[in-house]
PDB file of C-alpha atoms in Angstrom:
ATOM      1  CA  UNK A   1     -25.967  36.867  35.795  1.00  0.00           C
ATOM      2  CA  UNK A   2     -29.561  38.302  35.143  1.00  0.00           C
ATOM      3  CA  UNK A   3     -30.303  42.073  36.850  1.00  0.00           C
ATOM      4  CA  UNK A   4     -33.621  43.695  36.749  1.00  0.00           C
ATOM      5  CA  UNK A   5     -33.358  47.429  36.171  1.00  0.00           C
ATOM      6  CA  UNK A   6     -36.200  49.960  37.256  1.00  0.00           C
ATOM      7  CA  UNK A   7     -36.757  52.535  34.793  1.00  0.00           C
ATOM      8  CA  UNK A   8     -37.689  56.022  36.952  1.00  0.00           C
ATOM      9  CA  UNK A   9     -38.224  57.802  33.577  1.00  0.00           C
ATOM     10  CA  UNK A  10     -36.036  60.930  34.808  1.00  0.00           C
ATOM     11  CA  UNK A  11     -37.845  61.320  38.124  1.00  0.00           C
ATOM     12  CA  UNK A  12     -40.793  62.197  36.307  1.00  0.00           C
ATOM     13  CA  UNK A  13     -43.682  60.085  36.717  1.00  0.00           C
ATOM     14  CA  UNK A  14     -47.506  59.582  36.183  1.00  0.00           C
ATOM     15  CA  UNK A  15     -49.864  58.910  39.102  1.00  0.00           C
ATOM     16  CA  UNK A  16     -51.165  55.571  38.581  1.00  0.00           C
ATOM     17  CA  UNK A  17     -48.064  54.834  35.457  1.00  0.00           C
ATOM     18  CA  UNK A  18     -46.566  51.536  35.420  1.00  0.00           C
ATOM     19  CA  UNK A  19     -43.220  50.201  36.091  1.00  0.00           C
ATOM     20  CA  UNK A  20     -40.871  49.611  33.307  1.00  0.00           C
ATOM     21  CA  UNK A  21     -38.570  46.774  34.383  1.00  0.00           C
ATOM     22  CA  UNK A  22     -35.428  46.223  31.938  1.00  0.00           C
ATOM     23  CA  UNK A  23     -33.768  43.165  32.174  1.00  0.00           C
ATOM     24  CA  UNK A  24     -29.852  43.065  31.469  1.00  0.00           C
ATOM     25  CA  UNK A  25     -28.364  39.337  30.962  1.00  0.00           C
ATOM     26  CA  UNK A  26     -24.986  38.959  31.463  1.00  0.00           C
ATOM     27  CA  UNK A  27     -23.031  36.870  28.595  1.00  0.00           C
ATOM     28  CA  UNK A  28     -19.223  36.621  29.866  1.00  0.00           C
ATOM     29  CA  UNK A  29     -20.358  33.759  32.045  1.00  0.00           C
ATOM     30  CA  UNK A  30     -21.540  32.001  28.442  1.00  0.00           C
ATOM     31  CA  UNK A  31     -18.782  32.960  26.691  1.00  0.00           C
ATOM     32  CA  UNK A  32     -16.283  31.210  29.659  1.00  0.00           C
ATOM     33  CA  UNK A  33     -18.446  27.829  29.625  1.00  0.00           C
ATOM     34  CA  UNK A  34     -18.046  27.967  25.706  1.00  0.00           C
ATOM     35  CA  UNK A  35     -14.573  28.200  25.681  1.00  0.00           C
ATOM     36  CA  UNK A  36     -14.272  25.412  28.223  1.00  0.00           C
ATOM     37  CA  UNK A  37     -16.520  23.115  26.153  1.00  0.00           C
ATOM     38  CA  UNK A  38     -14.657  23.644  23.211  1.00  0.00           C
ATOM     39  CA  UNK A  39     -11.444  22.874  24.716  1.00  0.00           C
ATOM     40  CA  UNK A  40     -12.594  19.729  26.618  1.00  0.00           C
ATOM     41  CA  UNK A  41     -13.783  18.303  22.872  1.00  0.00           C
ATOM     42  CA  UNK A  42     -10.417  19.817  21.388  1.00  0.00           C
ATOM     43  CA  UNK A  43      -8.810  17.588  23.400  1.00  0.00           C
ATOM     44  CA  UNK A  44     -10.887  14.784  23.616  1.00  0.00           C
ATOM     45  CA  UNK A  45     -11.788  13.803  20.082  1.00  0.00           C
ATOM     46  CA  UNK A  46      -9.860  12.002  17.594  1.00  0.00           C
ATOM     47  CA  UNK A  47      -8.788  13.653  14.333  1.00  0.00           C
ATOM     48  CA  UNK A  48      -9.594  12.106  10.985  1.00  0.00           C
ATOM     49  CA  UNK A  49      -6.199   9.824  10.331  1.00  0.00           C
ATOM     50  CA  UNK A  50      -4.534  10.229   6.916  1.00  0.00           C
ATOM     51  CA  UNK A  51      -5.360   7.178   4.482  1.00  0.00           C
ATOM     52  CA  UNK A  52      -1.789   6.176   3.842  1.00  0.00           C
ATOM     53  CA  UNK A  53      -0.602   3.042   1.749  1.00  0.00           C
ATOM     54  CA  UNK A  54       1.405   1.392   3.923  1.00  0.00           C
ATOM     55  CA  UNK A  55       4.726  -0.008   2.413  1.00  0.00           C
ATOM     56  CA  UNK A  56       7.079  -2.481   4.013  1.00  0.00           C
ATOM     57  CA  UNK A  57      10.716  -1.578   3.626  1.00  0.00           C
ATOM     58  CA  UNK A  58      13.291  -3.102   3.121  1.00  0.00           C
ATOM     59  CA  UNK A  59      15.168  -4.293   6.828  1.00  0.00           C
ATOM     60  CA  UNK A  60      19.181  -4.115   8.117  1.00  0.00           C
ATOM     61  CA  UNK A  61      19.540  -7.394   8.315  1.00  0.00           C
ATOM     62  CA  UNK A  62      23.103  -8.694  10.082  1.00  0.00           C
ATOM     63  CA  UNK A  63      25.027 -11.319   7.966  1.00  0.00           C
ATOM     64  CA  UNK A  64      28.577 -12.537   8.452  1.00  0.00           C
ATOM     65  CA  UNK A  65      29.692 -13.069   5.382  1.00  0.00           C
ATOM     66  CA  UNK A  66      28.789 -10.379   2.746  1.00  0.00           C
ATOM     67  CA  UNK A  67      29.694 -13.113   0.047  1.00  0.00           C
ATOM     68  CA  UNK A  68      26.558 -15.528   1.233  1.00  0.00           C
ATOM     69  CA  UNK A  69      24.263 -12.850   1.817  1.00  0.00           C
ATOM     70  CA  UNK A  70      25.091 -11.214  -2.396  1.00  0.00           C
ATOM     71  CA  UNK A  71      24.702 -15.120  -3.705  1.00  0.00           C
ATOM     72  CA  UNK A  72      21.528 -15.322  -1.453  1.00  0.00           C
ATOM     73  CA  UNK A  73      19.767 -12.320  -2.096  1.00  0.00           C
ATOM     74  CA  UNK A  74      20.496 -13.092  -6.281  1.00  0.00           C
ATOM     75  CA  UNK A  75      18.496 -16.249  -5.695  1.00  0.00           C
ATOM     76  CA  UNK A  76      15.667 -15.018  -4.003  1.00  0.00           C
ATOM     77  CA  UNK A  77      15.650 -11.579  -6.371  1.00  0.00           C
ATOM     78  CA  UNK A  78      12.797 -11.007  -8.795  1.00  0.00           C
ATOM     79  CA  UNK A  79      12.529  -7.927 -11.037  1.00  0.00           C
ATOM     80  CA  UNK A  80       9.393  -6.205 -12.012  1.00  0.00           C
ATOM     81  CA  UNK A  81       9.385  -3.983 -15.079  1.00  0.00           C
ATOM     82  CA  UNK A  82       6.045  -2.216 -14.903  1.00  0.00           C
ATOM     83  CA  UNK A  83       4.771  -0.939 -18.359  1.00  0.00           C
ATOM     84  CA  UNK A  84       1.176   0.484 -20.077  1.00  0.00           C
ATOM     85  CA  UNK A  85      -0.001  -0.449 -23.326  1.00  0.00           C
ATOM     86  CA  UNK A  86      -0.615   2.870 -25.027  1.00  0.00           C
ATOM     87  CA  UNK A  87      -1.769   4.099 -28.599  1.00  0.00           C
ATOM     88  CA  UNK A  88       0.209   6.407 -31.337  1.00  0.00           C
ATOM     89  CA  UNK A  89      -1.341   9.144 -29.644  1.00  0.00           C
ATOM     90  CA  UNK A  90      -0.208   8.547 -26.294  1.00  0.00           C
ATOM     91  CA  UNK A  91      -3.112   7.673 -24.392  1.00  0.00           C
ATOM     92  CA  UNK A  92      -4.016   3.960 -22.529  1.00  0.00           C
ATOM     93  CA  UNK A  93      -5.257   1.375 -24.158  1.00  0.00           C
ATOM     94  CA  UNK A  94      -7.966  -0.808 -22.337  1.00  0.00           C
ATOM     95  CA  UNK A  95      -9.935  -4.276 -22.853  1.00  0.00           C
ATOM     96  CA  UNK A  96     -13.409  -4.843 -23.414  1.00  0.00           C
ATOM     97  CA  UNK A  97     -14.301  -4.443 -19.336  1.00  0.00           C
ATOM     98  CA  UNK A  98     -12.342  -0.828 -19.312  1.00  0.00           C
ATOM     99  CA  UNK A  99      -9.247  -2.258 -17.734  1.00  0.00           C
ATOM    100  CA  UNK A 100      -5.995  -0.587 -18.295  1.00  0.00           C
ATOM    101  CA  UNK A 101      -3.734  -2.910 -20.247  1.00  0.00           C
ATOM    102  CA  UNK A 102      -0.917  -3.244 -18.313  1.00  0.00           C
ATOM    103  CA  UNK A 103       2.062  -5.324 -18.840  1.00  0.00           C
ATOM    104  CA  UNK A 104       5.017  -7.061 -16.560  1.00  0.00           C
ATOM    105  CA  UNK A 105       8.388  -8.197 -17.701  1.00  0.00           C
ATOM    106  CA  UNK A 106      10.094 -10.182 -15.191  1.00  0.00           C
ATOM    107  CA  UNK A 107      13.059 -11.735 -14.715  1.00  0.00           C
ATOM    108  CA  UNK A 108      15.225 -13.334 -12.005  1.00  0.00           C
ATOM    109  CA  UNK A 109      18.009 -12.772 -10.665  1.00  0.00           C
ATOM    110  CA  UNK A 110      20.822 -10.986 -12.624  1.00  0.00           C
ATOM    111  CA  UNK A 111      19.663 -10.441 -16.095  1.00  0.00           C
ATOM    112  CA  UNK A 112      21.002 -11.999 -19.108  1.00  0.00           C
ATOM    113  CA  UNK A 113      22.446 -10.252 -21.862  1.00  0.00           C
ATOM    114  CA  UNK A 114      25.149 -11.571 -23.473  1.00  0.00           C
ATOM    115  CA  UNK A 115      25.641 -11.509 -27.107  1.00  0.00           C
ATOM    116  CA  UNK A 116      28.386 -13.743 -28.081  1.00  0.00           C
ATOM    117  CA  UNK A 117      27.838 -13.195 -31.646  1.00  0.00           C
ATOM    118  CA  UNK A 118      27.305  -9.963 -31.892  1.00  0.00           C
ATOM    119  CA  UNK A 119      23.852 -10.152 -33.954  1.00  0.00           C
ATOM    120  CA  UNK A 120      22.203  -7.643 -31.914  1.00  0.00           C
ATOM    121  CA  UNK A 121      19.827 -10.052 -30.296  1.00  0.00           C
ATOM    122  CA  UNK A 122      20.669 -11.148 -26.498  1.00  0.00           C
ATOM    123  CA  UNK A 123      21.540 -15.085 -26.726  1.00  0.00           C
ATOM    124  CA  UNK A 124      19.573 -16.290 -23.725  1.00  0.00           C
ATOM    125  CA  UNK A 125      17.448 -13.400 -22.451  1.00  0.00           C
ATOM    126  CA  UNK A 126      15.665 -14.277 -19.409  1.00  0.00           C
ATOM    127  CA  UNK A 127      12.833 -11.681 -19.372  1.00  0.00           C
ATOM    128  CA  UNK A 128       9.563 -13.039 -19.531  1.00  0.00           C
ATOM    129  CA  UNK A 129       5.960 -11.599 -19.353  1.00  0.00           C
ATOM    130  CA  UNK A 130       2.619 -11.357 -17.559  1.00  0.00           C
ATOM    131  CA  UNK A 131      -0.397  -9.413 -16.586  1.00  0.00           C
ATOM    132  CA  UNK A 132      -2.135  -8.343 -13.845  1.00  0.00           C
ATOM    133  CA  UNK A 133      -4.584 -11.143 -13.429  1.00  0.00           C
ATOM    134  CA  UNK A 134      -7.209 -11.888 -10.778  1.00  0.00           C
ATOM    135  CA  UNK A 135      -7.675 -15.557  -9.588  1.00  0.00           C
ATOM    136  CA  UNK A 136     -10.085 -18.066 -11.264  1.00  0.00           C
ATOM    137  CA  UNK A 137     -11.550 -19.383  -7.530  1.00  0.00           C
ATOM    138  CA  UNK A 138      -8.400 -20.208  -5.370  1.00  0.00           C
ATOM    139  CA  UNK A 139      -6.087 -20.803  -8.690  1.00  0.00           C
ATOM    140  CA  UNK A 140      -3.703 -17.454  -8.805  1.00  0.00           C
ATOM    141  CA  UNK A 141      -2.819 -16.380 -12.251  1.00  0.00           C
ATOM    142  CA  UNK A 142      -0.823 -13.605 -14.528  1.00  0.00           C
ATOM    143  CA  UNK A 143       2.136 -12.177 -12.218  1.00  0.00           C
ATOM    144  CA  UNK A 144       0.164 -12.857  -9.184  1.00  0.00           C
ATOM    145  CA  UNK A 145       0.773 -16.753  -9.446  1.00  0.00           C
ATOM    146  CA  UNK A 146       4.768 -16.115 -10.018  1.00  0.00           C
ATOM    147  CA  UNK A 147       4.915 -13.963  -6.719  1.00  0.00           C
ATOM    148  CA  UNK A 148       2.974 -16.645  -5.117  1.00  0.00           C
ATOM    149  CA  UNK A 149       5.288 -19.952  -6.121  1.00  0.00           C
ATOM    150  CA  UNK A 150       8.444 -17.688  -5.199  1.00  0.00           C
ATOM    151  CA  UNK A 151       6.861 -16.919  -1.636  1.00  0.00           C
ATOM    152  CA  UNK A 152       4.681 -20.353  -1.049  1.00  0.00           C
ATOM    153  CA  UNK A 153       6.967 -20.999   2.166  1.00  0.00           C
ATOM    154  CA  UNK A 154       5.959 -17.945   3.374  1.00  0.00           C
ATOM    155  CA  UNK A 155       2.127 -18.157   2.491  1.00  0.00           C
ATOM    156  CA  UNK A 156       1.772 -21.871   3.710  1.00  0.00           C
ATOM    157  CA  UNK A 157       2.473 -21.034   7.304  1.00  0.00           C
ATOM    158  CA  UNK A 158       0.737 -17.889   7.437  1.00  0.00           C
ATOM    159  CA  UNK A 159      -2.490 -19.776   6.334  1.00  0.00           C
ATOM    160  CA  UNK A 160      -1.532 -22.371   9.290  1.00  0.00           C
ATOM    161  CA  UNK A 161      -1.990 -19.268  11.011  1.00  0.00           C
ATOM    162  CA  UNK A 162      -5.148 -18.120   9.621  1.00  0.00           C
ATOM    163  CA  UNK A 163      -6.707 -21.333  10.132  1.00  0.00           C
ATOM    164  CA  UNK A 164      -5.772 -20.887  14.183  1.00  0.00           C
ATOM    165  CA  UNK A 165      -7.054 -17.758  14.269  1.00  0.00           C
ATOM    166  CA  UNK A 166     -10.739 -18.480  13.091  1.00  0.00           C
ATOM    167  CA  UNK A 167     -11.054 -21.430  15.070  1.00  0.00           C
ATOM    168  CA  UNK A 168      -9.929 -18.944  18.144  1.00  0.00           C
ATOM    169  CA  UNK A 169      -7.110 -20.824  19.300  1.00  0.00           C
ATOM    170  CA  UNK A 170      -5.354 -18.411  20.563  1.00  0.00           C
ATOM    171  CA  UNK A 171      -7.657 -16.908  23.169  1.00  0.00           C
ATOM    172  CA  UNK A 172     -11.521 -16.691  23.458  1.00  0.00           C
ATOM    173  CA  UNK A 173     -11.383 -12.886  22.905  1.00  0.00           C
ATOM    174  CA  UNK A 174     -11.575 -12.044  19.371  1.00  0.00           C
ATOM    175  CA  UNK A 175      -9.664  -8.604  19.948  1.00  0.00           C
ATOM    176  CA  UNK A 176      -6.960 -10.145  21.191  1.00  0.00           C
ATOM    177  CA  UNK A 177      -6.945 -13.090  18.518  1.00  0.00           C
ATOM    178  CA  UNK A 178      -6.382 -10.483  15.438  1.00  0.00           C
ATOM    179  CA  UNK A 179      -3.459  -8.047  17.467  1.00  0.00           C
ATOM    180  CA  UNK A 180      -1.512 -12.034  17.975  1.00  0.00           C
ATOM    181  CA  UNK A 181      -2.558 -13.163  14.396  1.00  0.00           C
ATOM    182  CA  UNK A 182      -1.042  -9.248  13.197  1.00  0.00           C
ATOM    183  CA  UNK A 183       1.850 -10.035  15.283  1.00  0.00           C
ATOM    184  CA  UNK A 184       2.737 -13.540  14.398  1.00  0.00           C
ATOM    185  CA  UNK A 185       1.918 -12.684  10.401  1.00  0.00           C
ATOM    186  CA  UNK A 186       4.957  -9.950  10.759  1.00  0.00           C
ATOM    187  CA  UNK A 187       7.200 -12.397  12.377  1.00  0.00           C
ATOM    188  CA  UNK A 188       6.292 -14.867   9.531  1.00  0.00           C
ATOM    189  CA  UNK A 189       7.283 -12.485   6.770  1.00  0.00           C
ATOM    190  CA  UNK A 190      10.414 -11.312   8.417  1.00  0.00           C
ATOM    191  CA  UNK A 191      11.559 -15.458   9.289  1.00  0.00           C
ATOM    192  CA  UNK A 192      15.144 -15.560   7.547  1.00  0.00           C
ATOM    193  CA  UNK A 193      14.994 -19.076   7.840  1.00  0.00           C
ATOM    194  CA  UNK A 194      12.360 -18.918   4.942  1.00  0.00           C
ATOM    195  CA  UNK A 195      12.703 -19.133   1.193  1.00  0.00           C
ATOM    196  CA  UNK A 196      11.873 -15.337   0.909  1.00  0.00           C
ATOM    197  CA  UNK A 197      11.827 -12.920  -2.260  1.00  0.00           C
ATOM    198  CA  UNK A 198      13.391  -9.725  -2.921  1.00  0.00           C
ATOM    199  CA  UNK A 199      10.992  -7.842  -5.228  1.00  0.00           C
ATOM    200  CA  UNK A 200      12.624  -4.911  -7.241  1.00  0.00           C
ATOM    201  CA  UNK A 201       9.785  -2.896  -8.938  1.00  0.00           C
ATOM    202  CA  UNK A 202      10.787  -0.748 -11.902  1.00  0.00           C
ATOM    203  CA  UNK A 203       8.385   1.606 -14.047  1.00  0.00           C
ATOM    204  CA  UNK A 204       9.024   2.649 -17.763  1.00  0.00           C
ATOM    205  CA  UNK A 205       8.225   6.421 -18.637  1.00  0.00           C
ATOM    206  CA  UNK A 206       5.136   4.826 -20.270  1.00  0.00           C
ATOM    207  CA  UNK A 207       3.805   2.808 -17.147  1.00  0.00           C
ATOM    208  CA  UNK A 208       0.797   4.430 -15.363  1.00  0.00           C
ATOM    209  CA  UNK A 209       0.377   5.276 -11.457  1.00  0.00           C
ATOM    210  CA  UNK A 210      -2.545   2.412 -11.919  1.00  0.00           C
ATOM    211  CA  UNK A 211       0.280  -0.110 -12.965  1.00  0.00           C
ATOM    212  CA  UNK A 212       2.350   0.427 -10.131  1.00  0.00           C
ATOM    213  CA  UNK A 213      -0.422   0.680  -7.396  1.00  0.00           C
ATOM    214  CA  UNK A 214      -1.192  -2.699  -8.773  1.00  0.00           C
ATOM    215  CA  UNK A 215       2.248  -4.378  -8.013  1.00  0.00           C
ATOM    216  CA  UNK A 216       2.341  -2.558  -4.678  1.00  0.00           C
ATOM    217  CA  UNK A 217      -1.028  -4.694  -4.113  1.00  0.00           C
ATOM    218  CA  UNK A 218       0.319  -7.599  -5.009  1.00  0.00           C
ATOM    219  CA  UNK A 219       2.904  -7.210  -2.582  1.00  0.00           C
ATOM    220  CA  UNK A 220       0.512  -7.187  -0.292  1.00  0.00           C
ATOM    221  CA  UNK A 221      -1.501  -9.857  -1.684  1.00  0.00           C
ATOM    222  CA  UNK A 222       1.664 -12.284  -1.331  1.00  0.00           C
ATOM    223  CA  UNK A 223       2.441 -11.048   2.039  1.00  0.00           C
ATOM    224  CA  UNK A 224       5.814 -10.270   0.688  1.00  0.00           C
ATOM    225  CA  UNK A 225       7.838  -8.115   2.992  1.00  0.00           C
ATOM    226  CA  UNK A 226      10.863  -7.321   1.067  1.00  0.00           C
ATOM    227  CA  UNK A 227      10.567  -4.908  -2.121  1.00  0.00           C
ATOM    228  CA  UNK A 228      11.579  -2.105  -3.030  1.00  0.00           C
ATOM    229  CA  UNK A 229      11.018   0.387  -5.792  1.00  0.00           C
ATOM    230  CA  UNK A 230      14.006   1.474  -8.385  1.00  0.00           C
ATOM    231  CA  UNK A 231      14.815   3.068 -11.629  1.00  0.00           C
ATOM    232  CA  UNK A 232      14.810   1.302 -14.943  1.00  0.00           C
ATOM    233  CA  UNK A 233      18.136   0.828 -15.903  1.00  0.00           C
ATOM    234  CA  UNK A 234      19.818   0.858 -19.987  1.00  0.00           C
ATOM    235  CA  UNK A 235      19.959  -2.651 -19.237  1.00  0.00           C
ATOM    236  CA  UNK A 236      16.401  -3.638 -18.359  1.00  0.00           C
ATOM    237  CA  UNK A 237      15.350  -1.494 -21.709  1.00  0.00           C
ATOM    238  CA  UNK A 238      17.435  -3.212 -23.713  1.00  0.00           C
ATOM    239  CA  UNK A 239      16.419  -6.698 -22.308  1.00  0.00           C
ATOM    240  CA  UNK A 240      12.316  -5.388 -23.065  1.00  0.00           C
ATOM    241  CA  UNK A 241      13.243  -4.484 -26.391  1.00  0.00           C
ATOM    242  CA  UNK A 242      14.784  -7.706 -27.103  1.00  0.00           C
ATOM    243  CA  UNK A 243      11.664  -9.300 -25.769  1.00  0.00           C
ATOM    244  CA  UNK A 244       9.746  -7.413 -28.046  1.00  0.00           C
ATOM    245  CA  UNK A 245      11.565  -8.662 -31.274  1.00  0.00           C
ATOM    246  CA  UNK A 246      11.424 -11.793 -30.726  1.00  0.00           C
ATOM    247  CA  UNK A 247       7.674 -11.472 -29.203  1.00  0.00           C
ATOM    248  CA  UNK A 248       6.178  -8.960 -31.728  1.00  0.00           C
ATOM    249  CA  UNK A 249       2.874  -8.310 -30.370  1.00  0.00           C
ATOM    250  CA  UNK A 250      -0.653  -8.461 -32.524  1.00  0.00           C
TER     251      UNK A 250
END
């Protein structure tokens, strides 16, 4: 609070001298609303939330017989083998747009490498490779349109889905449209009845962090649910370099 002091100059004073008021203010008052303030927004505003990439893993799922659910999973299982053109000098080649030039071997299920007559050359290797493309309109292309064929089942109803949402069919409030859409996508992706993937993603010392940010979109691109990421094995090397001899490239 405010108090108005009355100088008396020592007792000594002046006939017709004026008074000297001096005015003392009070701060702990201040200081008590600040501290209130700035614990009522301490604990009423929301912090800044991490960016995050968000990945699915992989989920426990209960089978009976562990026989079925190997010979299944083989089926469904694609391989990734992420890897980055680079010069004699180490550093990343690009195209013409500034692209890095980034290369997939795939292959699916287990890999093949048998060599029955011992030529050094695998007699039916089943690696194969792509890029990562963009689509040309709604046609998918590169790796992107491999993903897609192995998880159309998948993709067909969740555009079913889409197509309900925009028209609003699930309720006239658009908030609660996308949180059902969000939650019927998920059950989509995690139906077992469906033809689903198994995506193993696998890096060579020479892939870049660009390469493999790229397959983790296409994951999400594909609304694929079930990946993973792994080390390159002696056997996926020797399956690219086999690709590579009998694919020299330009």
């Amino acid at each position: 609070m405010a108090q108005i002091e009355q100088s008396d100059n020592k007792g000594k004073k002046k006939k017709g001298a004026q008074k000297k008021m001096a005015i003392h203010v009070d701060f702990t008052p201040m200081v008590d609303m600040n501290m209130l303030l700035i614990t009522f927004f301490m604990l009423c505003t929301t912090m800044i939330k991490s960016q995050t990439l968000s990945i699915s893993l992989p989920t426990n799922e209960k089978v009976e017989n562990e026989a079925q659910m190997n010979k299944a999973k083989e089926s469904e299982a694609i391989t990734l083998i992420l890897t980055t053109d680079r010069d004699e000098n180490g550093r990343i080649k690009k195209d013409d747009e500034g692209n890095e030039l980034n290369t997939v071997f795939y292959y699916f299920g287990q890999p093949q490498i048998a060599d029955e007559n011992h030529d050094g050359i695998i007699d039916d290797n089943n690696i194969k490779a792509e890029r990562f493309i963009g689509n040309d309109g709604s046609v998918q292309r590169g790796i992107r349109k491999i993903l897609h064929d192995r998880n159309k089942q998948v993709l067909a109803k969740i555009d079913a889905l889409k197509a309900d949402w925009r028209d609003k069919k699930f309720s006239p409030n658009k908030d609660i449209n996308d949180s059902i859409y969000q939650a019927r996508a998920k059950e989509i992706r995690n139906d077992s009845t469906l033809t689903r993937p198994v995506v193993v993603i696998k890096a060579t010392p020479q892939a870049s962090w660009e390469s493999l940010i790229g397959a983790l979109d296409e994951m999400q691109i594909n609304q694929i649910a079930r990946y993973q990421i792994d080390n390159i094995t002696t056997v996926d090397s020797a399956l690219i370099i086999d690709y590579l001899k009998k694919n020299p490239r330009k």
